[in-house]
C-alpha cells in the first residue's frame, strides 16, 4: 500500500508548491515590497515576508490536515458532490444496460459471467447500489494484487487526493482572506485557478474511478477465460491419455491372441508330425 501512496511525495507535493507559489505571487504583497524596497522600509518588508511565509505554511498544513482527517467515504461523497454514485455502485447495472464504454470490456462475456448477480439486484435504488458495490468489492479482493488493478487504483486515489487538496486549499484561502486581511489579499485570478483545478481534478477522478472499477471486472473476465481454457486443456489431455491407454490395452490383447494362435498352430504341427511317424513305423 505504501507504494500505491507514493504520489503523496511527488504529485501532491508538486501541486502544493504550485499553489503556494501562486498564493505568494497574487495574494500577498511580498513581491511588490521586494521590488520597491529601500533603506527606510527594510524592516516592514522583512516583516511582510515573515508574515506571508507563516500564513503560507499555515494554509499548507491546514490543507494537508484536512486531507488526513477526511475519511475515504467522505472523500468519495465530495468527489460525487453528494449526489453522484461511485462507479462500483452501478457497475452491474451499467453492464446490463450496455453503458460500459471500454475497448477492453466485452459486454457479452460480462453478461454471461455476472448473470447471477444481476438477477438478484433489487429495484430499490439505495439497496441495489449497496449490493452492487459489495459484490464488486468481493471481486476486487480476489484480484487486488494484479498489476493492472494496482496501477488503476493508484491513478484513481492520486486524482481523488489532488482534488481534495485543491478543494481544501480553496476553502482555507477564502477563510484566510477574512482572518488575515492585512496580509492576505483577495485575488480573483487565484480563485479562478483554484476552481478550474478543482473541476479538472474532479473530472479526472471520475474517469480514473470508472477505469479502476472496469479494470477489476475485466481482470476477473480474463482469469475466468484462462481458467476455462486450462480446464479444456486438462480435459483434452485426459481424453488423450485414456485413448492411449485404450490403444495400449488393445495392442496387448491382440498380442496375447496372436501368441495363443501361434501356440495352437505349433501344437497342431507337432501332432501331425507324430502321426506321420507312427504311420511310417506301422508300414515298416
Coordinates of C-alpha atoms in Angstrom, one line a residue:
X1 CA 0.0 0.0 0.0
X2 CA 2.8 2.4 0.7
X3 CA 4.0 2.1 -2.9
X4 CA 0.5 3.0 -4.0
X5 CA 0.5 6.1 -1.9
X6 CA 4.0 7.3 -3.1
X7 CA 2.2 10.0 -5.1
X8 CA 1.9 12.0 -1.9
X9 CA 5.7 12.6 -2.1
X10 CA 5.6 13.6 -5.7
X11 CA 2.4 14.8 -7.4
X12 CA 0.7 16.1 -4.2
X13 CA 3.9 17.9 -3.2
X14 CA 4.3 19.5 -6.6
X15 CA 0.7 20.7 -6.5
X16 CA 1.2 22.2 -3.1
X17 CA 4.3 24.0 -4.2
X18 CA 2.4 25.4 -7.3
X19 CA -0.4 26.7 -5.1
X20 CA 1.9 28.3 -2.6
X21 CA 3.9 30.0 -5.3
X22 CA 0.7 31.4 -6.9
X23 CA -0.5 32.4 -3.4
X24 CA 2.7 34.3 -2.7
X25 CA 2.6 36.0 -6.2
X26 CA -1.0 37.0 -6.3
X27 CA -2.3 37.1 -2.7
X28 CA 0.4 38.7 -0.7
X29 CA 2.4 41.9 -1.0
X30 CA 5.7 40.2 -0.8
X31 CA 6.9 40.6 -4.4
X32 CA 5.6 44.2 -4.5
X33 CA 7.5 45.1 -1.4
X34 CA 10.7 43.4 -2.6
X35 CA 10.6 45.4 -5.8
X36 CA 10.1 48.7 -4.1
X37 CA 12.4 48.1 -1.2
X38 CA 14.7 50.9 0.1
X39 CA 16.6 51.7 3.3
X40 CA 13.6 53.1 5.1
X41 CA 11.2 50.2 4.8
X42 CA 13.6 47.2 5.0
X43 CA 12.1 46.2 8.3
X44 CA 8.5 46.4 7.1
X45 CA 9.4 44.3 4.0
X46 CA 11.1 41.7 6.2
X47 CA 8.1 41.6 8.4
X48 CA 5.7 41.2 5.5
X49 CA 7.8 38.3 4.2
X50 CA 7.8 36.6 7.5
X51 CA 4.0 37.0 7.9
X52 CA 3.3 35.8 4.4
X53 CA 5.6 32.8 4.9
X54 CA 3.9 31.9 8.1
X55 CA 0.5 32.2 6.6
X56 CA 1.5 30.1 3.6
X57 CA 2.8 27.4 6.0
X58 CA -0.5 27.5 7.9
X59 CA -2.5 27.2 4.7
X60 CA -0.4 24.3 3.5
X61 CA -0.6 22.5 6.9
X62 CA -4.4 23.1 7.1
X63 CA -4.9 21.6 3.6
X64 CA -2.8 18.5 4.4
X65 CA -4.6 18.2 7.7
X66 CA -8.0 18.3 6.1
X67 CA -6.9 15.6 3.6
X68 CA -5.8 13.4 6.5
X69 CA -8.8 14.0 8.7
X70 CA -11.4 13.4 5.9
X71 CA -12.4 9.8 5.7
X72 CA -12.4 7.8 2.5
X73 CA -16.2 7.6 2.4
X74 CA -16.5 11.4 2.8
X75 CA -13.8 11.9 0.0
X76 CA -15.9 9.8 -2.3
X77 CA -19.0 11.8 -1.4
X78 CA -17.2 15.1 -2.1
X79 CA -16.0 13.7 -5.4
X80 CA -19.6 12.8 -6.3
X81 CA -20.8 16.2 -5.0
X82 CA -23.1 14.2 -2.6
X83 CA -25.4 13.0 -5.3
X84 CA -23.4 11.1 -7.9
X85 CA -22.8 7.4 -7.2
X86 CA -19.5 5.7 -7.2
X87 CA -18.7 3.5 -10.2
X88 CA -18.7 0.4 -8.1
X89 CA -22.3 1.1 -7.1
X90 CA -23.6 0.9 -10.7
X91 CA -21.1 -1.4 -12.5
X92 CA -23.5 -4.3 -12.9
X93 CA -26.4 -2.1 -13.9
X94 CA -24.2 -0.4 -16.5
X95 CA -23.1 -3.8 -17.8
X96 CA -26.8 -4.9 -18.0
X97 CA -27.8 -1.7 -19.8
X98 CA -24.7 -1.8 -22.1
X99 CA -23.4 1.5 -20.8
X100 CA -19.7 0.4 -20.3
X101 CA -17.5 2.4 -22.8
X102 CA -14.2 0.5 -22.6
X103 CA -12.5 -1.2 -25.5
X104 CA -11.0 -3.8 -23.2
X105 CA -14.5 -4.8 -22.0
X106 CA -16.6 -7.5 -23.6
X107 CA -20.2 -6.9 -22.6
X108 CA -21.5 -10.3 -23.8
X109 CA -18.9 -12.1 -21.7
X110 CA -19.6 -9.9 -18.7
X111 CA -23.4 -10.6 -19.0
X112 CA -22.9 -14.3 -19.0
X113 CA -20.4 -14.1 -16.2
X114 CA -22.4 -11.9 -13.8
X115 CA -25.9 -13.1 -14.7
X116 CA -26.4 -14.5 -11.1
X117 CA -25.5 -11.1 -9.6
X118 CA -27.8 -9.2 -11.9
X119 CA -30.8 -11.4 -11.3
X120 CA -30.7 -10.7 -7.5
X121 CA -30.4 -6.9 -7.8
X122 CA -33.5 -5.2 -6.2
X123 CA -35.4 -2.4 -7.8
X124 CA -34.9 0.0 -4.9
X125 CA -32.0 2.3 -5.8
X126 CA -30.2 2.5 -2.5
X127 CA -30.3 -1.2 -1.8
X128 CA -29.3 -2.0 -5.4
X129 CA -26.2 0.3 -5.2
X130 CA -25.2 -1.3 -1.9
X131 CA -25.4 -4.8 -3.2
X132 CA -23.6 -3.9 -6.4
X133 CA -20.7 -2.3 -4.5
X134 CA -20.5 -5.2 -2.1
X135 CA -20.4 -7.8 -5.0
X136 CA -17.8 -5.7 -6.9
X137 CA -15.7 -5.4 -3.8
X138 CA -15.6 -9.2 -3.4
X139 CA -14.3 -9.4 -6.9
X140 CA -11.7 -6.7 -6.2
X141 CA -10.4 -8.6 -3.1
X142 CA -9.6 -11.6 -5.3
X143 CA -7.6 -9.7 -7.8
X144 CA -6.2 -6.7 -5.9
X145 CA -2.6 -7.9 -6.3
X146 CA -2.7 -7.8 -10.1
X147 CA -0.5 -5.2 -11.6
X148 CA -3.2 -3.6 -13.8
X149 CA -5.6 -3.3 -10.8
X150 CA -2.9 -1.8 -8.6
X151 CA -2.0 0.8 -11.3
X152 CA -5.5 1.8 -12.0
X153 CA -6.3 2.1 -8.3
X154 CA -3.2 4.3 -7.7
X155 CA -4.3 6.6 -10.5
X156 CA -7.8 6.9 -9.0
X157 CA -6.5 7.6 -5.5
X158 CA -4.0 10.1 -6.7
X159 CA -6.6 12.2 -8.7
X160 CA -9.0 12.0 -5.7
X161 CA -6.4 13.3 -3.3
X162 CA -5.3 16.0 -5.7
X163 CA -9.0 17.1 -5.9
X164 CA -9.3 17.1 -2.1
X165 CA -6.1 19.0 -1.6
X166 CA -7.2 21.7 -4.1
X167 CA -10.6 22.0 -2.6
X168 CA -9.2 22.2 1.0
X169 CA -6.8 24.9 -0.2
X170 CA -9.6 26.8 -1.8
X171 CA -11.6 26.8 1.5
X172 CA -8.7 27.8 3.7
X173 CA -7.7 30.6 1.3
X174 CA -11.2 32.1 1.5
X175 CA -11.0 31.9 5.3
X176 CA -7.6 33.5 5.4
X177 CA -8.8 36.5 3.4
X178 CA -11.2 37.2 6.3
X179 CA -8.8 36.1 9.1
X180 CA -5.7 37.9 7.9
X181 CA -6.9 40.8 5.8
X182 CA -3.8 42.9 6.4
X183 CA -1.6 40.3 4.8
X184 CA -3.7 38.1 2.5
X185 CA -5.3 39.9 -0.5
X186 CA -8.3 38.7 -2.4
X187 CA -7.3 37.6 -5.9
X188 CA -9.9 36.7 -8.5
X189 CA -7.2 35.1 -10.7
X190 CA -6.1 32.8 -7.9
X191 CA -9.7 31.9 -7.1
X192 CA -10.4 31.1 -10.8
X193 CA -7.3 28.9 -10.9
X194 CA -8.4 27.0 -7.8
X195 CA -11.9 26.5 -9.2
X196 CA -10.6 25.3 -12.6
X197 CA -8.1 22.9 -10.9
X198 CA -10.9 21.5 -8.7
X199 CA -13.2 20.9 -11.7
X200 CA -10.4 19.3 -13.7
X201 CA -9.3 17.0 -10.9
X202 CA -12.9 16.1 -10.2
X203 CA -13.4 15.0 -13.8
X204 CA -10.1 13.1 -13.8
X205 CA -11.1 11.4 -10.6
X206 CA -14.4 10.1 -12.1
X207 CA -12.6 8.9 -15.2
X208 CA -10.0 7.1 -13.2
X209 CA -12.6 5.7 -10.8
X210 CA -14.5 4.2 -13.7
X211 CA -11.4 2.7 -15.3
X212 CA -10.4 1.2 -11.9
X213 CA -13.8 -0.5 -11.5
X214 CA -13.9 -1.8 -15.1
X215 CA -10.3 -3.0 -14.8
X216 CA -11.3 -5.2 -11.8
X217 CA -14.2 -6.7 -13.7
X218 CA -12.1 -7.1 -16.9
X219 CA -9.4 -8.8 -14.9
X220 CA -11.9 -11.2 -13.5
X221 CA -13.2 -12.0 -17.0
X222 CA -9.6 -12.7 -18.2
X223 CA -9.0 -15.0 -15.2
X224 CA -12.3 -16.9 -15.8
X225 CA -11.4 -17.2 -19.5
X226 CA -7.9 -18.6 -18.7
X227 CA -9.4 -21.0 -16.2
X228 CA -11.8 -22.3 -18.8
X229 CA -9.0 -22.8 -21.3
X230 CA -7.0 -24.7 -18.7
X231 CA -10.0 -26.9 -17.9
X232 CA -10.5 -27.6 -21.6
X233 CA -6.8 -28.4 -22.0
X234 CA -6.9 -30.7 -19.0
X235 CA -10.0 -32.5 -20.3
X236 CA -8.3 -32.9 -23.7
X237 CA -5.2 -34.2 -22.1
X238 CA -7.2 -36.7 -20.0
X239 CA -9.1 -37.9 -23.0
X240 CA -5.9 -38.3 -25.0
X241 CA -4.4 -40.3 -22.1
X242 CA -7.4 -42.5 -21.9
X243 CA -7.2 -43.1 -25.7
X244 CA -3.6 -44.0 -25.5
X245 CA -4.3 -46.4 -22.6
X246 CA -7.1 -48.0 -24.6
X247 CA -4.8 -48.4 -27.6
X248 CA -2.1 -49.9 -25.4
X249 CA -4.6 -52.4 -23.9
X250 CA -5.9 -53.3 -27.3
X251 CA -2.4 -54.0 -28.6
X252 CA -1.6 -56.2 -25.6
X253 CA -4.8 -58.2 -26.1
X254 CA -4.0 -58.6 -29.8
X255 CA -0.5 -59.7 -28.9
X256 CA -1.9 -62.3 -26.5
X257 CA -4.4 -63.6 -29.1
X258 CA -1.6 -63.8 -31.6
X259 CA 0.6 -65.7 -29.2
X260 CA -2.2 -68.1 -28.4
X261 CA -2.9 -68.8 -32.0
X262 CA 0.8 -69.4 -32.7
X263 CA 0.9 -71.9 -29.8
X264 CA -2.1 -73.8 -31.2
X265 CA -0.5 -73.9 -34.6
X266 CA 2.7 -75.3 -33.2
X267 CA 0.8 -77.9 -31.2
X268 CA -1.2 -79.0 -34.3
X269 CA 2.0 -79.2 -36.3
X270 CA 3.7 -81.3 -33.7
X271 CA 0.7 -83.7 -33.5
X272 CA 0.7 -84.0 -37.3
X273 CA 4.4 -84.9 -37.3
X274 CA 4.0 -87.5 -34.6
X275 CA 1.0 -89.1 -36.5
X276 CA 3.2 -89.3 -39.7
X277 CA 6.0 -91.0 -37.8
X278 CA 3.6 -93.6 -36.4
X279 CA 2.2 -94.4 -39.8
X280 CA 5.7 -94.9 -41.2
X281 CA 6.6 -97.3 -38.3
X282 CA 3.4 -99.3 -39.0
X283 CA 4.2 -99.5 -42.7
X284 CA 7.7 -100.9 -41.9

